[in-house]
Amino acid sequence: HYEVERCCKIGSGFRHLKSRQLSGRSNAPRSFWDTSGRYSFGCPKVFASLYFSEQDNEEGAVPCSEAQRRFYEEISKPEDEINLIHASLYIAQDDLRLSDEDVVETSEEISRIVANFEKRKPTVDYPMRIIKAVNKYLYAELGFDGASEWRDSRNVYLPYVVRRRLGYSVSLGLIYREICNTHGFPVEFVGMPGHFMLRALGRGEPADSEMDLYIDPYRQGEVLLRLEMEHRLGSMLQSSKRVELEPKFAEAETKRRTLYRMLRSLKRIYLHRAQLESALSVVDKLNLLDPTNPFEKRDRGILLYYFGKFESARHDLEMYWALKTSAPDNLLLRELFREIKRVGVQGGRHRSHARTLSQTLLGLLKHEDEPQQL
């Protein structure tokens, strides 16, 4: 059994019943709570591949932070109970090593943003009137806008987005969705490739209707019909013709799938910037979200190898090969595996250049099939 900090809600925010003071944030340990960066208490079955102390460090183990525990608890709930705002804040807390106070502050600010829309809500609940009211409030009054820099992780993390009023489609969409759903106008993310869009629900038409309203949170709440969405998709794919929207792209995404795509966006950003420690933090959570995904096992194994965690790296890569015996990247990885075994026997530390390794991982990402079952 293990001890977990229990949360209680205050409004839409949350505070921890227990609190510990951090002496500073610049050198905060990865686990937040203890100076060793690891935990000393036991581990349940679900965390069997994670270690919390030197004596519990079994072959194939990787560290786990308290924020990762909270993230896992959130995504383990039934679909309709998962809170996307909370899960997204746990992602930010883990990656940015934020204190509980930082997380609570952001949560409470989002709660205020959501609550204050009540005064601006139109008296007639026509979809377009509600959308226009949300757009005026969120973008014109509060000043939120789509960020132009495509490789800045701050545009994904909610604490930065709320503070800077800049974000990508996923982070702006989370706030937009929270406002609409709280005030009786349900919207959900849809699976459009490469860009997070929202679709208005509950209009009486079938889910895949020509009259569905699609909302682009990145472009200040621009509203598109299905035909316009297909033209937008064609433009994104650099096609001069309209691209017919596959049914799966018009369906509401599950919350786990939304979080998966959010984490994948962060992963690409960190690999492009060769920030491999941050990339590893993201890949840790991708493995919690989808533990059967062989590609995330592979990428975590490669990153662990880079940081000298050879036994853990070998464990992840062996799991990858067991799942993907005929993968096209096997030649590259088998050479890496031989190097892992050699270093494990002879001792030493891997000194591969971070930029080269990042480019290798980005190249591998192009050949992956993203899971649809989340």
Coordinates of C-alpha atoms in Angstrom, one line a residue:
H1 CA 0.0 0.0 0.0
Y2 CA 1.1 3.6 -0.5
E3 CA 0.3 7.0 0.9
V4 CA -1.2 9.6 -1.4
E5 CA -1.9 13.2 -0.7
R6 CA -5.7 13.5 -0.8
C7 CA -7.3 16.5 -2.5
C8 CA -10.4 18.4 -1.6
K9 CA -12.2 20.8 -3.9
I10 CA -12.5 24.5 -3.0
G11 CA -14.8 25.9 -5.7
S12 CA -13.4 24.5 -8.9
G13 CA -9.9 24.5 -7.5
F14 CA -8.2 22.1 -5.1
R15 CA -5.9 22.2 -2.1
H16 CA -4.0 19.3 -0.5
L17 CA -5.0 18.3 3.0
K18 CA -1.3 17.9 3.8
S19 CA 1.3 20.4 2.9
R20 CA 5.0 20.5 3.0
Q21 CA 7.1 23.6 2.5
L22 CA 9.7 23.7 -0.3
S23 CA 12.9 25.6 0.6
G24 CA 13.2 26.9 -3.0
R25 CA 12.1 26.2 -6.5
S26 CA 15.2 26.5 -8.6
N27 CA 16.7 23.2 -7.4
A28 CA 13.4 21.5 -6.4
P29 CA 13.9 17.7 -6.6
R30 CA 12.0 15.7 -9.1
S31 CA 9.7 14.1 -6.5
F32 CA 8.9 17.5 -4.9
W33 CA 8.7 16.2 -1.4
D34 CA 12.1 14.7 -0.4
T35 CA 15.6 15.9 -1.1
S36 CA 16.7 12.6 -2.6
G37 CA 14.3 13.0 -5.5
R38 CA 12.7 9.6 -4.7
Y39 CA 10.1 8.1 -2.4
S40 CA 10.8 5.8 0.5
F41 CA 7.4 4.2 0.9
G42 CA 6.0 1.1 -0.9
C43 CA 4.5 0.8 -4.3
P44 CA 1.2 -0.7 -5.4
K45 CA 0.9 -3.1 -8.3
V46 CA 0.0 -0.5 -10.9
F47 CA 3.3 1.2 -10.2
A48 CA 5.3 -2.0 -10.2
S49 CA 7.7 -0.6 -12.9
L50 CA 8.4 2.5 -10.9
Y51 CA 10.9 2.9 -8.0
F52 CA 10.8 5.1 -5.0
S53 CA 14.0 4.4 -3.1
E54 CA 17.5 2.9 -3.8
Q55 CA 16.6 -0.4 -2.0
D56 CA 13.4 -0.7 -4.2
N57 CA 15.2 0.0 -7.4
E58 CA 14.5 -3.2 -9.3
E59 CA 15.6 -3.9 -12.9
G60 CA 13.6 -1.9 -15.4
A61 CA 12.4 0.7 -12.8
V62 CA 12.1 4.5 -13.5
P63 CA 11.3 7.3 -11.1
C64 CA 7.8 8.6 -10.4
S65 CA 6.9 12.0 -8.9
E66 CA 4.0 12.9 -6.7
A67 CA 2.5 14.9 -9.6
Q68 CA 2.7 11.8 -11.8
R69 CA 0.8 9.9 -9.1
R70 CA -1.9 12.6 -9.1
F71 CA -2.0 12.5 -12.9
Y72 CA -2.4 8.7 -12.9
E73 CA -5.2 8.9 -10.3
E74 CA -7.0 11.4 -12.5
I75 CA -6.8 9.4 -15.7
S76 CA -7.7 6.2 -13.9
K77 CA -11.2 7.6 -13.2
P78 CA -14.2 6.7 -15.4
E79 CA -14.3 8.9 -18.5
D80 CA -17.1 11.2 -17.3
E81 CA -15.3 11.8 -14.0
I82 CA -11.9 12.8 -15.5
N83 CA -11.2 16.6 -15.0
L84 CA -9.2 17.8 -17.9
I85 CA -8.1 21.0 -16.2
H86 CA -6.8 19.1 -13.2
A87 CA -5.0 16.5 -15.3
S88 CA -3.4 19.3 -17.4
L89 CA -2.3 21.1 -14.2
Y90 CA -0.7 17.9 -13.0
I91 CA 1.2 17.6 -16.3
A92 CA 2.5 21.2 -15.8
Q93 CA 3.4 20.5 -12.1
D94 CA 5.4 17.5 -13.0
D95 CA 7.3 19.0 -16.0
L96 CA 7.9 22.4 -14.5
R97 CA 8.4 21.3 -10.9
L98 CA 5.7 23.7 -9.6
S99 CA 4.7 23.9 -6.0
D100 CA 1.2 23.1 -4.9
E101 CA 0.6 26.8 -4.3
D102 CA 1.4 27.5 -8.0
V103 CA -1.1 24.8 -9.1
V104 CA -3.8 26.0 -6.8
E105 CA -3.3 29.6 -7.9
T106 CA -3.8 28.6 -11.6
S107 CA -6.8 26.4 -10.8
E108 CA -8.5 29.2 -8.8
E109 CA -7.8 31.8 -11.6
I110 CA -9.4 29.4 -14.2
S111 CA -12.4 29.0 -11.8
R112 CA -12.8 32.8 -11.6
I113 CA -12.6 33.1 -15.4
V114 CA -15.3 30.4 -15.8
A115 CA -17.6 31.8 -13.0
N116 CA -17.4 35.4 -14.3
F117 CA -18.9 34.4 -17.6
E118 CA -22.3 34.1 -15.8
K119 CA -22.8 37.9 -16.0
R120 CA -22.1 37.8 -19.8
K121 CA -24.2 34.8 -20.7
P122 CA -26.9 35.6 -23.2
T123 CA -30.5 35.2 -22.0
V124 CA -31.4 33.3 -25.1
D125 CA -29.5 30.0 -25.4
Y126 CA -29.0 30.0 -29.2
P127 CA -25.7 28.3 -30.0
M128 CA -24.3 31.2 -32.1
R129 CA -25.2 33.7 -29.4
I130 CA -23.4 31.7 -26.8
I131 CA -20.3 31.2 -28.9
K132 CA -20.2 34.9 -29.7
A133 CA -20.5 35.8 -26.0
V134 CA -17.7 33.4 -25.1
N135 CA -15.5 34.8 -27.9
K136 CA -16.1 38.4 -26.8
Y137 CA -15.3 37.5 -23.2
L138 CA -12.3 35.2 -23.6
Y139 CA -10.5 37.0 -26.5
A140 CA -11.7 40.6 -26.6
E141 CA -12.2 41.2 -22.8
L142 CA -9.6 38.9 -21.2
G143 CA -7.1 39.2 -24.1
F144 CA -6.4 35.5 -24.8
D145 CA -5.0 34.8 -28.2
G146 CA -3.3 32.1 -30.3
A147 CA 0.5 32.0 -29.9
S148 CA 2.6 32.4 -33.0
E149 CA 5.7 30.6 -31.7
W150 CA 5.2 26.9 -32.5
R151 CA 8.0 25.5 -30.4
D152 CA 7.4 27.2 -27.1
S153 CA 6.2 24.8 -24.4
R154 CA 4.8 27.6 -22.4
N155 CA 1.9 27.8 -24.8
V156 CA 0.8 24.3 -23.7
Y157 CA 1.1 24.6 -19.9
L158 CA -2.0 26.2 -18.3
P159 CA -0.1 28.2 -15.6
Y160 CA 1.8 30.0 -18.4
V161 CA -1.2 30.3 -20.6
V162 CA -3.3 31.9 -17.9
R163 CA -0.5 34.3 -16.9
R164 CA 0.6 35.3 -20.5
R165 CA -2.8 35.1 -22.2
L166 CA -1.2 33.1 -25.0
G167 CA -1.7 29.5 -25.9
Y168 CA -2.1 26.8 -28.6
S169 CA -5.4 25.3 -29.6
V170 CA -5.3 22.6 -26.9
S171 CA -4.7 24.9 -24.0
L172 CA -7.1 27.6 -25.2
G173 CA -9.5 24.9 -26.0
L174 CA -9.4 23.6 -22.4
I175 CA -10.4 26.9 -21.0
Y176 CA -13.0 27.5 -23.7
R177 CA -14.5 24.1 -23.1
E178 CA -14.6 24.6 -19.3
I179 CA -16.6 27.9 -19.8
C180 CA -19.1 26.4 -22.2
N181 CA -19.7 23.1 -20.3
T182 CA -20.0 24.8 -16.9
H183 CA -22.7 27.2 -18.3
G184 CA -24.9 24.6 -20.0
F185 CA -23.5 24.6 -23.5
P186 CA -21.6 21.3 -24.0
V187 CA -18.7 21.2 -26.3
E188 CA -16.0 18.6 -26.8
F189 CA -12.7 18.2 -28.6
V190 CA -12.8 16.4 -31.9
G191 CA -10.1 14.3 -33.5
M192 CA -9.1 16.6 -36.4
P193 CA -5.4 15.8 -37.2
G194 CA -2.8 18.4 -36.3
H195 CA -5.1 20.9 -34.7
F196 CA -7.4 20.9 -31.7
M197 CA -11.0 21.8 -32.5
L198 CA -14.2 21.9 -30.5
R199 CA -17.6 20.7 -31.6
A200 CA -20.9 22.0 -30.1
L201 CA -23.0 19.1 -28.8
G202 CA -26.7 18.7 -28.0
R203 CA -28.1 20.5 -31.0
G204 CA -30.5 17.6 -31.9
E205 CA -28.8 16.6 -35.1
P206 CA -26.7 13.4 -35.5
A207 CA -23.2 13.5 -34.3
D208 CA -21.8 13.6 -37.8
S209 CA -24.2 16.2 -39.2
E210 CA -23.5 18.7 -42.0
M211 CA -24.9 21.4 -39.6
D212 CA -22.5 20.7 -36.7
L213 CA -20.7 23.8 -35.4
Y214 CA -16.9 23.5 -35.1
I215 CA -15.1 26.0 -33.0
D216 CA -11.4 26.9 -33.5
P217 CA -10.1 28.1 -30.1
Y218 CA -6.8 29.1 -31.6
R219 CA -8.4 31.5 -34.1
Q220 CA -10.4 33.4 -31.5
G221 CA -13.4 31.1 -31.6
E222 CA -13.9 31.0 -35.3
V223 CA -17.0 28.9 -36.2
L224 CA -16.9 26.5 -39.1
L225 CA -19.4 24.1 -40.6
R226 CA -18.4 20.7 -41.8
L227 CA -17.8 21.8 -45.4
E228 CA -15.6 24.6 -44.2
M229 CA -13.7 22.2 -41.9
E230 CA -12.9 20.0 -44.9
H231 CA -11.5 23.0 -46.8
R232 CA -9.5 23.9 -43.7
L233 CA -8.2 20.3 -43.5
G234 CA -7.2 20.4 -47.2
S235 CA -5.3 23.6 -46.6
M236 CA -3.5 22.1 -43.6
L237 CA -2.5 19.1 -45.8
Q238 CA -1.4 21.5 -48.6
S239 CA -4.1 20.2 -51.0
S240 CA -5.8 22.5 -53.5
K241 CA -9.0 20.5 -53.1
R242 CA -11.4 19.9 -50.3
V243 CA -10.4 16.8 -48.2
E244 CA -13.4 14.8 -47.1
L245 CA -13.5 14.6 -43.3
E246 CA -13.3 11.0 -42.1
P247 CA -16.0 10.1 -39.5
K248 CA -13.4 9.5 -36.8
F249 CA -12.1 13.1 -37.2
A250 CA -15.6 14.4 -36.5
E251 CA -16.2 12.3 -33.4
A252 CA -15.8 13.6 -29.9
E253 CA -12.5 12.6 -28.5
T254 CA -12.2 10.9 -25.2
K255 CA -10.5 12.9 -22.4
R256 CA -7.6 10.4 -22.3
R257 CA -7.1 10.8 -26.0
T258 CA -7.1 14.6 -25.6
L259 CA -4.4 14.3 -22.9
Y260 CA -2.4 11.9 -25.1
R261 CA -2.4 14.4 -28.0
M262 CA -1.4 17.2 -25.6
L263 CA 1.5 15.2 -24.3
R264 CA 2.6 14.3 -27.8
S265 CA 2.7 18.0 -28.7
L266 CA 4.9 18.7 -25.8
K267 CA 7.1 15.7 -26.7
R268 CA 7.7 17.1 -30.2
I269 CA 8.5 20.6 -28.8
Y270 CA 11.1 19.3 -26.4
L271 CA 12.7 17.0 -29.0
H272 CA 12.9 19.9 -31.5
R273 CA 14.6 21.9 -28.8
A274 CA 16.8 19.0 -27.7
Q275 CA 15.6 19.3 -24.2
L276 CA 15.8 15.6 -23.4
E277 CA 15.2 15.7 -19.7
S278 CA 11.9 17.5 -20.3
A279 CA 11.1 15.0 -23.1
L280 CA 11.7 12.1 -20.7
S281 CA 9.3 13.7 -18.2
V282 CA 6.6 13.8 -20.9
V283 CA 7.3 10.3 -22.1
D284 CA 6.9 9.0 -18.5
K285 CA 3.4 10.3 -18.5
L286 CA 2.6 9.0 -21.9
N287 CA 3.6 5.5 -20.6
L288 CA 1.2 6.0 -17.7
L289 CA -1.6 7.1 -20.0
D290 CA -1.0 4.2 -22.5
P291 CA 1.2 1.5 -20.9
T292 CA 0.7 -0.9 -23.9
N293 CA 2.1 1.6 -26.5
P294 CA 5.3 0.1 -27.8
F295 CA 6.6 3.4 -29.3
E296 CA 6.5 5.2 -25.9
K297 CA 8.4 2.2 -24.4
R298 CA 11.0 2.5 -27.2
D299 CA 11.4 6.3 -26.8
R300 CA 11.7 6.1 -23.0
G301 CA 14.2 3.4 -23.4
I302 CA 16.3 5.5 -25.7
L303 CA 16.1 8.5 -23.4
L304 CA 16.9 6.5 -20.3
Y305 CA 19.9 5.1 -22.2
Y306 CA 21.1 8.7 -22.9
F307 CA 20.9 9.6 -19.2
G308 CA 22.9 6.5 -18.2
K309 CA 19.9 4.4 -16.8
F310 CA 21.1 1.4 -18.7
E311 CA 19.1 -1.4 -16.9
S312 CA 15.9 0.6 -17.2
A313 CA 16.6 1.4 -20.8
R314 CA 17.2 -2.3 -21.6
H315 CA 13.9 -3.2 -19.8
D316 CA 11.9 -0.8 -21.9
L317 CA 13.6 -1.7 -25.2
E318 CA 13.0 -5.4 -24.5
M319 CA 9.3 -4.7 -24.0
Y320 CA 9.3 -2.8 -27.2
W321 CA 10.8 -5.6 -29.2
A322 CA 8.4 -8.1 -27.7
L323 CA 5.5 -6.0 -29.0
K324 CA 7.0 -4.9 -32.3
T325 CA 9.2 -7.7 -33.5
S326 CA 9.2 -6.6 -37.2
A327 CA 9.5 -2.8 -36.6
P328 CA 11.4 -1.0 -39.4
D329 CA 13.7 0.7 -36.7
N330 CA 14.9 -2.6 -35.3
L331 CA 18.3 -2.4 -36.9
L332 CA 19.0 1.0 -35.3
L333 CA 17.7 -0.2 -31.9
R334 CA 19.5 -3.5 -32.0
E335 CA 22.8 -1.6 -32.4
L336 CA 21.8 0.6 -29.5
F337 CA 20.8 -2.5 -27.4
R338 CA 24.3 -4.0 -28.0
E339 CA 25.8 -0.8 -26.8
I340 CA 23.6 -0.9 -23.7
K341 CA 24.8 -4.4 -22.9
R342 CA 28.4 -3.4 -23.6
V343 CA 28.3 -0.4 -21.3
G344 CA 26.4 -2.3 -18.7
V345 CA 29.3 -4.8 -18.5
Q346 CA 32.2 -2.4 -18.9
G347 CA 30.8 0.6 -17.0
G348 CA 30.9 4.1 -18.3
R349 CA 28.4 6.7 -19.4
H350 CA 26.7 7.5 -22.8
R351 CA 27.8 10.8 -24.3
S352 CA 25.8 10.9 -27.5
H353 CA 25.0 14.5 -28.5
A354 CA 21.5 15.6 -27.4
R355 CA 20.7 17.2 -30.8
T356 CA 21.6 14.1 -32.7
L357 CA 19.5 11.9 -30.5
S358 CA 16.6 14.4 -30.7
Q359 CA 16.7 14.2 -34.5
T360 CA 16.7 10.4 -34.4
L361 CA 13.6 10.3 -32.2
L362 CA 11.8 12.9 -34.3
G363 CA 12.5 10.7 -37.3
L364 CA 11.1 7.7 -35.6
L365 CA 7.9 9.6 -34.7
K366 CA 7.0 10.0 -38.4
H367 CA 6.5 6.2 -38.7
E368 CA 4.2 5.7 -35.7
D369 CA 0.5 4.9 -35.8
E370 CA -1.2 6.8 -33.0
P371 CA -3.5 4.6 -30.8
Q372 CA -7.2 5.1 -31.3
Q373 CA -8.4 3.1 -28.3
L374 CA -7.7 5.7 -25.5

